[in-house]
Amino acid sequence: MHIIKTLDDLCIKEPTIITIGNFDGVHLGHQRIIQKVVDKAKKENLKSIVFTFLNHPMNFFRAGTVKSLTTLDEKYLFIKNIGIDCCLSIPFDSYITNLSPAEYVEKILVNKLKAKEIVIGHDFTFGKNKSGNSCMLKEIATLYDINVEIVEPIKINRTRISSSIIRKMIENGDVDKSKEFLGRYYSLQGKVIHGMKLGRRLGFPTANIQINEDVVIPKKGVYYTKIYFKNKVYYGATNIGLNPTIGNRSLSIETYILDFDRDIYEEEIIIHFIERIRDEKKFHSLNELTSQMKKDIEYIRNKKTIYI
Ligand SMILES: Cc1cc2nc3c(=O)[nH]c(=O)nc-3n(C[C@H](O)[C@H](O)[C@H](O)COP(=O)(O)O)c2cc1C
Ligand SMILES: Nc1ncnc2c1ncn2[C@@H]1O[C@H](COP(=O)(O)OP(=O)(O)O)[C@@H](O)[C@H]1O
């Protein structure tokens, strides 16, 4: 998949089928739309394009409003895995927000992207002050002989799948629920950094990852997790919190990896959140903390064959 980060570099000659959106999380609803684009592209011999943004549109209007469910690299990977030919990922900036709906279609979708077909969600808005909607896009596109398909939202138990609902689930620690909406476990990737070196002394070394302030962090607590390290899968007990028993610490995300004994400082690991086990607690002693950690790990050992 080609990833193009500026409209200036774009030189598309063949007719295309496009979907447009922020696609944060690339959840089941997004996957349905993107899959439709891939299938139609094959059938109609068109190049498939996902048109998305480097920054969340809400953060353009008010910096720091929204944390992401995926880093850009994760977003590109998930889109690529569905089979898209090209991902146009450009800044959501004053150029984009100042185009009228008619200019947006002509300058970007027609002149730059050579669109023959466009697939969008029912709530799609575009152009200056979000003045364009899916019906308006359909009308303008007719002038250029472009077909527009509007996809209805997917629901799970009558709740519409949306990035904002998934964000709330993860912030509430409901990672098992978020899996149903995302179509995969919520995950965090990070470099293993040095901590206080207490874990090893307690008998449970924990790989602490560098925290990315731009992504959603699950609610503080202890989680049953799956760890990917160098393409191998392990199970883990991950604690997200302030380690109140030790006192005066900043937020850490740390994992005891079961059946593992290697120095992995500076290496990347990916943590998949399967289930939240309990709240993080302040224990009266380190002995009490370690006996609870033993119980957490035993719980995971008993469960780990259930989730593959
Ligand atoms: C499964 C697990 C559960 C934990 N639960 C708690 C807890 O409830 N309260 C707490 O203060 N710290 C908890 N911790 C964090 C430990 O205090 C931490 O691993 C220890 O301080 C080692 O830190 P270090 O990696 O910086 O050396 C937990 C850690 C793990 C791996
Ligand atoms: N089973 C394991 N789970 C997690 N980390 C492990 C494990 N075995 C060895 N390690 C290594 O030990 C380090 C954690 O030890 P710890 O004493 O907790 O130090 P720190 O406070 O720097 O995290 C990890 O970063 C990793 O390099």
mmCIF file of N, CA and C in Angstrom, residues 107-228:
data_model
loop_
_atom_site.group_PDB
_atom_site.id
_atom_site.type_symbol
_atom_site.label_atom_id
_atom_site.label_comp_id
_atom_site.label_asym_id
_atom_site.label_seq_id
_atom_site.Cartn_x
_atom_site.Cartn_y
_atom_site.Cartn_z
ATOM 1 N N LYS A 107 -11.602 20.115 -6.565
ATOM 2 C CA LYS A 107 -10.140 20.235 -6.424
ATOM 3 C C LYS A 107 -9.501 18.954 -5.910
ATOM 4 N N ILE A 108 -10.167 18.282 -4.964
ATOM 5 C CA ILE A 108 -9.521 17.095 -4.376
ATOM 6 C C ILE A 108 -10.027 15.811 -5.030
ATOM 7 N N LEU A 109 -11.332 15.587 -4.945
ATOM 8 C CA LEU A 109 -11.844 14.272 -5.358
ATOM 9 C C LEU A 109 -11.757 14.062 -6.869
ATOM 10 N N VAL A 110 -12.001 15.122 -7.642
ATOM 11 C CA VAL A 110 -11.965 14.964 -9.105
ATOM 12 C C VAL A 110 -10.550 15.190 -9.632
ATOM 13 N N ASN A 111 -10.012 16.393 -9.403
ATOM 14 C CA ASN A 111 -8.725 16.736 -10.038
ATOM 15 C C ASN A 111 -7.564 15.921 -9.477
ATOM 16 N N LYS A 112 -7.512 15.765 -8.163
ATOM 17 C CA LYS A 112 -6.368 15.074 -7.552
ATOM 18 C C LYS A 112 -6.563 13.567 -7.507
ATOM 19 N N LEU A 113 -7.757 13.134 -7.074
ATOM 20 C CA LEU A 113 -7.933 11.700 -6.785
ATOM 21 C C LEU A 113 -8.588 10.910 -7.908
ATOM 22 N N LYS A 114 -9.046 11.576 -8.944
ATOM 23 C CA LYS A 114 -9.650 10.904 -10.126
ATOM 24 C C LYS A 114 -10.765 9.922 -9.718
ATOM 25 N N ALA A 115 -11.616 10.399 -8.802
ATOM 26 C CA ALA A 115 -12.670 9.513 -8.264
ATOM 27 C C ALA A 115 -13.715 9.141 -9.313
ATOM 28 N N LYS A 116 -14.043 7.859 -9.356
ATOM 29 C CA LYS A 116 -15.172 7.379 -10.178
ATOM 30 C C LYS A 116 -16.296 6.936 -9.244
ATOM 31 N N GLU A 117 -15.870 6.539 -8.027
ATOM 32 C CA GLU A 117 -16.838 6.093 -7.020
ATOM 33 C C GLU A 117 -16.392 6.541 -5.646
ATOM 34 N N ILE A 118 -17.363 6.852 -4.780
ATOM 35 C CA ILE A 118 -17.044 7.242 -3.409
ATOM 36 C C ILE A 118 -17.967 6.468 -2.469
ATOM 37 N N VAL A 119 -17.375 5.880 -1.430
ATOM 38 C CA VAL A 119 -18.173 5.171 -0.419
ATOM 39 C C VAL A 119 -17.972 5.918 0.899
ATOM 40 N N ILE A 120 -19.079 6.338 1.520
ATOM 41 C CA ILE A 120 -18.952 7.094 2.778
ATOM 42 C C ILE A 120 -20.001 6.637 3.799
ATOM 43 N N GLY A 121 -19.734 6.945 5.046
ATOM 44 C CA GLY A 121 -20.709 6.674 6.102
ATOM 45 C C GLY A 121 -21.857 7.671 6.002
ATOM 46 N N HIS A 122 -23.008 7.306 6.571
ATOM 47 C CA HIS A 122 -24.207 8.159 6.445
ATOM 48 C C HIS A 122 -24.016 9.538 7.082
ATOM 49 N N ASP A 123 -23.120 9.632 8.098
ATOM 50 C CA ASP A 123 -22.967 10.906 8.817
ATOM 51 C C ASP A 123 -21.765 11.722 8.324
ATOM 52 N N PHE A 124 -21.298 11.423 7.125
ATOM 53 C CA PHE A 124 -20.135 12.122 6.569
ATOM 54 C C PHE A 124 -20.424 13.616 6.378
ATOM 55 N N THR A 125 -19.503 14.464 6.841
ATOM 56 C CA THR A 125 -19.617 15.902 6.570
ATOM 57 C C THR A 125 -18.299 16.378 5.989
ATOM 58 N N PHE A 126 -18.346 17.437 5.209
ATOM 59 C CA PHE A 126 -17.109 17.920 4.587
ATOM 60 C C PHE A 126 -17.237 19.394 4.202
ATOM 61 N N GLY A 127 -16.064 20.000 3.923
ATOM 62 C CA GLY A 127 -16.054 21.391 3.467
ATOM 63 C C GLY A 127 -16.213 22.388 4.602
ATOM 64 N N LYS A 128 -16.143 23.670 4.208
ATOM 65 C CA LYS A 128 -16.178 24.791 5.157
ATOM 66 C C LYS A 128 -17.335 24.661 6.155
ATOM 67 N N ASN A 129 -17.037 24.838 7.429
ATOM 68 C CA ASN A 129 -18.033 24.739 8.510
ATOM 69 C C ASN A 129 -18.847 23.453 8.447
ATOM 70 N N LYS A 130 -18.249 22.390 7.955
ATOM 71 C CA LYS A 130 -18.937 21.090 7.798
ATOM 72 C C LYS A 130 -20.242 21.281 7.034
ATOM 73 N N SER A 131 -20.238 22.192 6.045
ATOM 74 C CA SER A 131 -21.502 22.529 5.382
ATOM 75 C C SER A 131 -21.950 21.453 4.398
ATOM 76 N N GLY A 132 -21.035 20.541 4.020
ATOM 77 C CA GLY A 132 -21.442 19.470 3.106
ATOM 78 C C GLY A 132 -21.811 18.218 3.870
ATOM 79 N N ASN A 133 -22.856 17.518 3.380
ATOM 80 C CA ASN A 133 -23.197 16.216 3.975
ATOM 81 C C ASN A 133 -23.289 15.172 2.864
ATOM 82 N N SER A 134 -23.688 13.954 3.250
ATOM 83 C CA SER A 134 -23.653 12.868 2.265
ATOM 84 C C SER A 134 -24.604 13.122 1.086
ATOM 85 N N CYS A 135 -25.780 13.723 1.345
ATOM 86 C CA CYS A 135 -26.726 14.001 0.252
ATOM 87 C C CYS A 135 -26.149 15.029 -0.706
ATOM 88 N N MET A 136 -25.513 16.064 -0.120
ATOM 89 C CA MET A 136 -24.928 17.111 -0.959
ATOM 90 C C MET A 136 -23.787 16.539 -1.806
ATOM 91 N N LEU A 137 -23.009 15.642 -1.194
ATOM 92 C CA LEU A 137 -21.908 15.019 -1.947
ATOM 93 C C LEU A 137 -22.476 14.263 -3.150
ATOM 94 N N LYS A 138 -23.573 13.563 -2.906
ATOM 95 C CA LYS A 138 -24.209 12.803 -3.989
ATOM 96 C C LYS A 138 -24.613 13.736 -5.131
ATOM 97 N N GLU A 139 -25.218 14.871 -4.774
ATOM 98 C CA GLU A 139 -25.672 15.838 -5.795
ATOM 99 C C GLU A 139 -24.514 16.397 -6.597
ATOM 100 N N ILE A 140 -23.471 16.867 -5.871
ATOM 101 C CA ILE A 140 -22.330 17.479 -6.584
ATOM 102 C C ILE A 140 -21.627 16.433 -7.443
ATOM 103 N N ALA A 141 -21.497 15.211 -6.896
ATOM 104 C CA ALA A 141 -20.758 14.160 -7.603
ATOM 105 C C ALA A 141 -21.430 13.796 -8.933
ATOM 106 N N THR A 142 -22.769 13.923 -8.996
ATOM 107 C CA THR A 142 -23.488 13.605 -10.243
ATOM 108 C C THR A 142 -22.960 14.459 -11.400
ATOM 109 N N LEU A 143 -22.597 15.707 -11.087
ATOM 110 C CA LEU A 143 -22.090 16.616 -12.133
ATOM 111 C C LEU A 143 -20.828 16.069 -12.789
ATOM 112 N N TYR A 144 -20.102 15.236 -12.045
ATOM 113 C CA TYR A 144 -18.840 14.684 -12.575
ATOM 114 C C TYR A 144 -18.971 13.200 -12.915
ATOM 115 N N ASP A 145 -20.208 12.713 -12.915
ATOM 116 C CA ASP A 145 -20.454 11.304 -13.219
ATOM 117 C C ASP A 145 -19.786 10.363 -12.201
ATOM 118 N N ILE A 146 -19.759 10.797 -10.949
ATOM 119 C CA ILE A 146 -19.193 9.967 -9.875
ATOM 120 C C ILE A 146 -20.349 9.330 -9.113
ATOM 121 N N ASN A 147 -20.227 8.020 -8.874
ATOM 122 C CA ASN A 147 -21.259 7.322 -8.113
ATOM 123 C C ASN A 147 -20.928 7.406 -6.618
ATOM 124 N N VAL A 148 -21.931 7.720 -5.776
ATOM 125 C CA VAL A 148 -21.699 7.798 -4.325
ATOM 126 C C VAL A 148 -22.553 6.746 -3.619
ATOM 127 N N GLU A 149 -21.906 5.927 -2.806
ATOM 128 C CA GLU A 149 -22.667 4.962 -2.000
ATOM 129 C C GLU A 149 -22.595 5.371 -0.535
ATOM 130 N N ILE A 150 -23.754 5.477 0.090
ATOM 131 C CA ILE A 150 -23.801 5.852 1.514
ATOM 132 C C ILE A 150 -24.066 4.589 2.328
ATOM 133 N N VAL A 151 -23.155 4.307 3.275
ATOM 134 C CA VAL A 151 -23.263 3.072 4.056
ATOM 135 C C VAL A 151 -23.939 3.375 5.400
ATOM 136 N N GLU A 152 -24.949 2.582 5.730
ATOM 137 C CA GLU A 152 -25.661 2.775 7.007
ATOM 138 C C GLU A 152 -24.780 2.294 8.173
ATOM 139 N N PRO A 153 -24.968 2.861 9.361
ATOM 140 C CA PRO A 153 -24.087 2.474 10.481
ATOM 141 C C PRO A 153 -24.327 1.043 10.955
ATOM 142 N N ILE A 154 -23.261 0.401 11.421
ATOM 143 C CA ILE A 154 -23.430 -0.937 11.995
ATOM 144 C C ILE A 154 -23.675 -0.759 13.492
ATOM 145 N N LYS A 155 -24.566 -1.605 14.024
ATOM 146 C CA LYS A 155 -24.872 -1.525 15.457
ATOM 147 C C LYS A 155 -24.566 -2.857 16.123
ATOM 148 N N ILE A 156 -24.203 -2.793 17.398
ATOM 149 C CA ILE A 156 -24.084 -4.004 18.202
ATOM 150 C C ILE A 156 -25.021 -3.802 19.383
ATOM 151 N N ASN A 157 -25.972 -4.727 19.558
ATOM 152 C CA ASN A 157 -27.003 -4.571 20.588
ATOM 153 C C ASN A 157 -27.612 -3.166 20.585
ATOM 154 N N ARG A 158 -27.976 -2.699 19.454
ATOM 155 C CA ARG A 158 -28.622 -1.402 19.225
ATOM 156 C C ARG A 158 -27.717 -0.190 19.492
ATOM 157 N N THR A 159 -26.413 -0.425 19.782
ATOM 158 C CA THR A 159 -25.503 0.722 19.936
ATOM 159 C C THR A 159 -24.687 0.868 18.656
ATOM 160 N N ARG A 160 -24.682 2.094 18.120
ATOM 161 C CA ARG A 160 -23.936 2.371 16.902
ATOM 162 C C ARG A 160 -22.434 2.324 17.201
ATOM 163 N N ILE A 161 -21.701 1.596 16.377
ATOM 164 C CA ILE A 161 -20.250 1.529 16.585
ATOM 165 C C ILE A 161 -19.641 2.884 16.235
ATOM 166 N N SER A 162 -18.904 3.467 17.168
ATOM 167 C CA SER A 162 -18.226 4.734 16.862
ATOM 168 C C SER A 162 -16.933 4.808 17.659
ATOM 169 N N SER A 163 -15.988 5.576 17.128
ATOM 170 C CA SER A 163 -14.694 5.720 17.807
ATOM 171 C C SER A 163 -14.896 6.320 19.192
ATOM 172 N N SER A 164 -15.847 7.253 19.331
ATOM 173 C CA SER A 164 -15.996 7.911 20.641
ATOM 174 C C SER A 164 -16.557 6.954 21.690
ATOM 175 N N ILE A 165 -17.449 6.048 21.278
ATOM 176 C CA ILE A 165 -17.968 5.049 22.238
ATOM 177 C C ILE A 165 -16.844 4.104 22.649
ATOM 178 N N ILE A 166 -16.024 3.716 21.707
ATOM 179 C CA ILE A 166 -14.922 2.790 22.011
ATOM 180 C C ILE A 166 -13.915 3.471 22.952
ATOM 181 N N ARG A 167 -13.651 4.759 22.706
ATOM 182 C CA ARG A 167 -12.751 5.512 23.593
ATOM 183 C C ARG A 167 -13.258 5.470 25.033
ATOM 184 N N LYS A 168 -14.575 5.690 25.191
ATOM 185 C CA LYS A 168 -15.159 5.687 26.549
ATOM 186 C C LYS A 168 -15.036 4.315 27.186
ATOM 187 N N MET A 169 -15.302 3.254 26.402
ATOM 188 C CA MET A 169 -15.213 1.888 26.946
ATOM 189 C C MET A 169 -13.812 1.639 27.493
ATOM 190 N N ILE A 170 -12.805 2.028 26.726
ATOM 191 C CA ILE A 170 -11.424 1.753 27.133
ATOM 192 C C ILE A 170 -11.061 2.599 28.360
ATOM 193 N N GLU A 171 -11.508 3.853 28.360
ATOM 194 C CA GLU A 171 -11.230 4.714 29.520
ATOM 195 C C GLU A 171 -11.940 4.198 30.778
ATOM 196 N N ASN A 172 -13.038 3.435 30.585
ATOM 197 C CA ASN A 172 -13.744 2.834 31.729
ATOM 198 C C ASN A 172 -13.207 1.451 32.068
ATOM 199 N N GLY A 173 -12.209 0.989 31.320
ATOM 200 C CA GLY A 173 -11.628 -0.342 31.577
ATOM 201 C C GLY A 173 -12.409 -1.492 30.947
ATOM 202 N N ASP A 174 -13.460 -1.156 30.182
ATOM 203 C CA ASP A 174 -14.271 -2.228 29.567
ATOM 204 C C ASP A 174 -13.602 -2.740 28.292
ATOM 205 N N VAL A 175 -12.426 -3.344 28.455
ATOM 206 C CA VAL A 175 -11.666 -3.731 27.259
ATOM 207 C C VAL A 175 -12.296 -4.936 26.552
ATOM 208 N N ASP A 176 -13.023 -5.779 27.316
ATOM 209 C CA ASP A 176 -13.674 -6.918 26.646
ATOM 210 C C ASP A 176 -14.813 -6.430 25.752
ATOM 211 N N LYS A 177 -15.549 -5.384 26.213
ATOM 212 C CA LYS A 177 -16.615 -4.806 25.389
ATOM 213 C C LYS A 177 -16.012 -4.116 24.158
ATOM 214 N N SER A 178 -14.894 -3.401 24.364
ATOM 215 C CA SER A 178 -14.296 -2.667 23.239
ATOM 216 C C SER A 178 -13.843 -3.623 22.150
ATOM 217 N N LYS A 179 -13.505 -4.851 22.536
ATOM 218 C CA LYS A 179 -13.072 -5.831 21.521
ATOM 219 C C LYS A 179 -14.200 -6.140 20.533
ATOM 220 N N GLU A 180 -15.436 -6.208 21.058
ATOM 221 C CA GLU A 180 -16.573 -6.497 20.174
ATOM 222 C C GLU A 180 -16.752 -5.397 19.137
ATOM 223 N N PHE A 181 -16.480 -4.153 19.534
ATOM 224 C CA PHE A 181 -16.692 -3.012 18.643
ATOM 225 C C PHE A 181 -15.501 -2.784 17.703
ATOM 226 N N LEU A 182 -14.300 -3.076 18.229
ATOM 227 C CA LEU A 182 -13.098 -2.872 17.401
ATOM 228 C C LEU A 182 -12.890 -4.022 16.420
ATOM 229 N N GLY A 183 -13.348 -5.224 16.829
ATOM 230 C CA GLY A 183 -13.070 -6.402 16.012
ATOM 231 C C GLY A 183 -11.692 -6.970 16.311
ATOM 232 N N ARG A 184 -11.063 -6.480 17.358
ATOM 233 C CA ARG A 184 -9.763 -7.018 17.818
ATOM 234 C C ARG A 184 -9.526 -6.454 19.220
ATOM 235 N N TYR A 185 -8.552 -6.999 19.916
ATOM 236 C CA TYR A 185 -8.241 -6.462 21.249
ATOM 237 C C TYR A 185 -7.660 -5.055 21.116
ATOM 238 N N TYR A 186 -7.985 -4.201 22.086
ATOM 239 C CA TYR A 186 -7.325 -2.895 22.107
ATOM 240 C C TYR A 186 -5.860 -3.127 22.459
ATOM 241 N N SER A 187 -4.958 -2.399 21.824
ATOM 242 C CA SER A 187 -3.536 -2.658 22.061
ATOM 243 C C SER A 187 -2.748 -1.360 22.226
ATOM 244 N N LEU A 188 -1.653 -1.480 22.956
ATOM 245 C CA LEU A 188 -0.703 -0.367 23.092
ATOM 246 C C LEU A 188 0.670 -0.906 22.736
ATOM 247 N N GLN A 189 1.390 -0.138 21.934
ATOM 248 C CA GLN A 189 2.744 -0.547 21.580
ATOM 249 C C GLN A 189 3.705 0.441 22.222
ATOM 250 N N GLY A 190 4.845 -0.045 22.710
ATOM 251 C CA GLY A 190 5.806 0.900 23.288
ATOM 252 C C GLY A 190 7.156 0.268 23.529
ATOM 253 N N LYS A 191 8.123 1.171 23.711
ATOM 254 C CA LYS A 191 9.495 0.733 23.976
ATOM 255 C C LYS A 191 9.623 0.419 25.472
ATOM 256 N N VAL A 192 10.333 -0.658 25.806
ATOM 257 C CA VAL A 192 10.525 -1.022 27.214
ATOM 258 C C VAL A 192 11.589 -0.102 27.826
ATOM 259 N N ILE A 193 11.179 0.567 28.918
ATOM 260 C CA ILE A 193 12.081 1.527 29.563
ATOM 261 C C ILE A 193 12.442 1.052 30.984
ATOM 262 N N HIS A 194 13.383 1.735 31.590
ATOM 263 C CA HIS A 194 13.803 1.346 32.940
ATOM 264 C C HIS A 194 12.823 1.877 33.981
ATOM 265 N N GLY A 195 12.544 1.059 34.997
ATOM 266 C CA GLY A 195 11.705 1.491 36.117
ATOM 267 C C GLY A 195 12.564 1.599 37.368
ATOM 268 N N MET A 196 11.974 1.227 38.519
ATOM 269 C CA MET A 196 12.671 1.383 39.806
ATOM 270 C C MET A 196 13.494 0.146 40.192
ATOM 271 N N LYS A 197 13.468 -0.862 39.335
ATOM 272 C CA LYS A 197 14.200 -2.133 39.579
ATOM 273 C C LYS A 197 13.697 -2.853 40.834
ATOM 274 N N LEU A 198 12.454 -2.596 41.190
ATOM 275 C CA LEU A 198 11.903 -3.251 42.368
ATOM 276 C C LEU A 198 11.243 -4.577 41.992
ATOM 277 N N GLY A 199 10.705 -4.623 40.754
ATOM 278 C CA GLY A 199 9.964 -5.811 40.308
ATOM 279 C C GLY A 199 10.754 -7.095 40.491
ATOM 280 N N ARG A 200 11.990 -7.070 40.035
ATOM 281 C CA ARG A 200 12.830 -8.268 40.124
ATOM 282 C C ARG A 200 13.007 -8.687 41.587
ATOM 283 N N ARG A 201 13.161 -7.698 42.481
ATOM 284 C CA ARG A 201 13.356 -8.007 43.910
ATOM 285 C C ARG A 201 12.108 -8.635 44.510
ATOM 286 N N LEU A 202 10.940 -8.228 43.954
ATOM 287 C CA LEU A 202 9.682 -8.797 44.462
ATOM 288 C C LEU A 202 9.422 -10.190 43.864
ATOM 289 N N GLY A 203 10.250 -10.575 42.900
ATOM 290 C CA GLY A 203 10.046 -11.878 42.241
ATOM 291 C C GLY A 203 9.221 -11.766 40.971
ATOM 292 N N PHE A 204 8.809 -10.529 40.624
ATOM 293 C CA PHE A 204 8.029 -10.309 39.410
ATOM 294 C C PHE A 204 8.597 -9.131 38.617
ATOM 295 N N PRO A 205 9.600 -9.395 37.764
ATOM 296 C CA PRO A 205 10.107 -8.304 36.933
ATOM 297 C C PRO A 205 8.993 -7.831 36.001
ATOM 298 N N THR A 206 8.886 -6.537 35.808
ATOM 299 C CA THR A 206 7.826 -6.011 34.934
ATOM 300 C C THR A 206 8.418 -5.113 33.867
ATOM 301 N N ALA A 207 8.052 -5.383 32.617
ATOM 302 C CA ALA A 207 8.509 -4.549 31.493
ATOM 303 C C ALA A 207 7.631 -3.303 31.449
ATOM 304 N N ASN A 208 8.245 -2.148 31.734
ATOM 305 C CA ASN A 208 7.498 -0.876 31.729
ATOM 306 C C ASN A 208 7.610 -0.281 30.321
ATOM 307 N N ILE A 209 6.483 0.167 29.750
ATOM 308 C CA ILE A 209 6.606 0.785 28.423
ATOM 309 C C ILE A 209 6.507 2.299 28.509
ATOM 310 N N GLN A 210 7.172 2.925 27.531
ATOM 311 C CA GLN A 210 7.118 4.383 27.406
ATOM 312 C C GLN A 210 5.678 4.773 27.058
ATOM 313 N N ILE A 211 5.163 5.780 27.738
ATOM 314 C CA ILE A 211 3.757 6.139 27.520
ATOM 315 C C ILE A 211 3.622 7.154 26.391
ATOM 316 N N ASN A 212 2.720 6.860 25.443
ATOM 317 C CA ASN A 212 2.414 7.786 24.352
ATOM 318 C C ASN A 212 1.205 8.624 24.791
ATOM 319 N N GLU A 213 1.453 9.913 25.012
ATOM 320 C CA GLU A 213 0.404 10.799 25.556
ATOM 321 C C GLU A 213 -0.744 11.027 24.573
ATOM 322 N N ASP A 214 -0.533 10.681 23.296
ATOM 323 C CA ASP A 214 -1.561 10.962 22.284
ATOM 324 C C ASP A 214 -2.596 9.851 22.143
ATOM 325 N N VAL A 215 -2.359 8.697 22.790
ATOM 326 C CA VAL A 215 -3.319 7.599 22.614
ATOM 327 C C VAL A 215 -4.115 7.339 23.898
ATOM 328 N N VAL A 216 -5.254 6.687 23.728
ATOM 329 C CA VAL A 216 -6.133 6.390 24.860
ATOM 330 C C VAL A 216 -5.479 5.332 25.742
ATOM 331 N N ILE A 217 -5.433 5.602 27.047
ATOM 332 C CA ILE A 217 -4.861 4.634 27.980
ATOM 333 C C ILE A 217 -6.008 4.026 28.792
ATOM 334 N N PRO A 218 -6.079 2.683 28.859
ATOM 335 C CA PRO A 218 -7.167 2.079 29.632
ATOM 336 C C PRO A 218 -7.145 2.551 31.091
ATOM 337 N N LYS A 219 -8.313 2.459 31.735
ATOM 338 C CA LYS A 219 -8.460 2.852 33.151
ATOM 339 C C LYS A 219 -7.404 2.142 34.007
ATOM 340 N N LYS A 220 -6.955 2.834 35.051
ATOM 341 C CA LYS A 220 -5.975 2.220 35.966
ATOM 342 C C LYS A 220 -6.499 0.877 36.459
ATOM 343 N N GLY A 221 -5.589 -0.074 36.634
ATOM 344 C CA GLY A 221 -6.011 -1.383 37.130
ATOM 345 C C GLY A 221 -5.111 -2.480 36.610
ATOM 346 N N VAL A 222 -5.485 -3.714 36.981
ATOM 347 C CA VAL A 222 -4.681 -4.878 36.581
ATOM 348 C C VAL A 222 -5.429 -5.618 35.473
ATOM 349 N N TYR A 223 -4.728 -5.921 34.402
ATOM 350 C CA TYR A 223 -5.343 -6.527 33.224
ATOM 351 C C TYR A 223 -4.672 -7.846 32.855
ATOM 352 N N TYR A 224 -5.497 -8.730 32.354
ATOM 353 C CA TYR A 224 -5.029 -9.963 31.708
ATOM 354 C C TYR A 224 -4.713 -9.568 30.261
ATOM 355 N N THR A 225 -3.478 -9.795 29.842
ATOM 356 C CA THR A 225 -3.054 -9.313 28.520
ATOM 357 C C THR A 225 -2.322 -10.390 27.717
ATOM 358 N N LYS A 226 -2.206 -10.099 26.436
ATOM 359 C CA LYS A 226 -1.427 -10.935 25.534
ATOM 360 C C LYS A 226 -0.306 -10.036 25.025
ATOM 361 N N ILE A 227 0.914 -10.535 25.008
ATOM 362 C CA ILE A 227 2.058 -9.700 24.648
ATOM 363 C C ILE A 227 2.678 -10.212 23.356
ATOM 364 N N TYR A 228 2.936 -9.302 22.431
ATOM 365 C CA TYR A 228 3.659 -9.656 21.208
ATOM 366 C C TYR A 228 5.056 -9.077 21.325
#
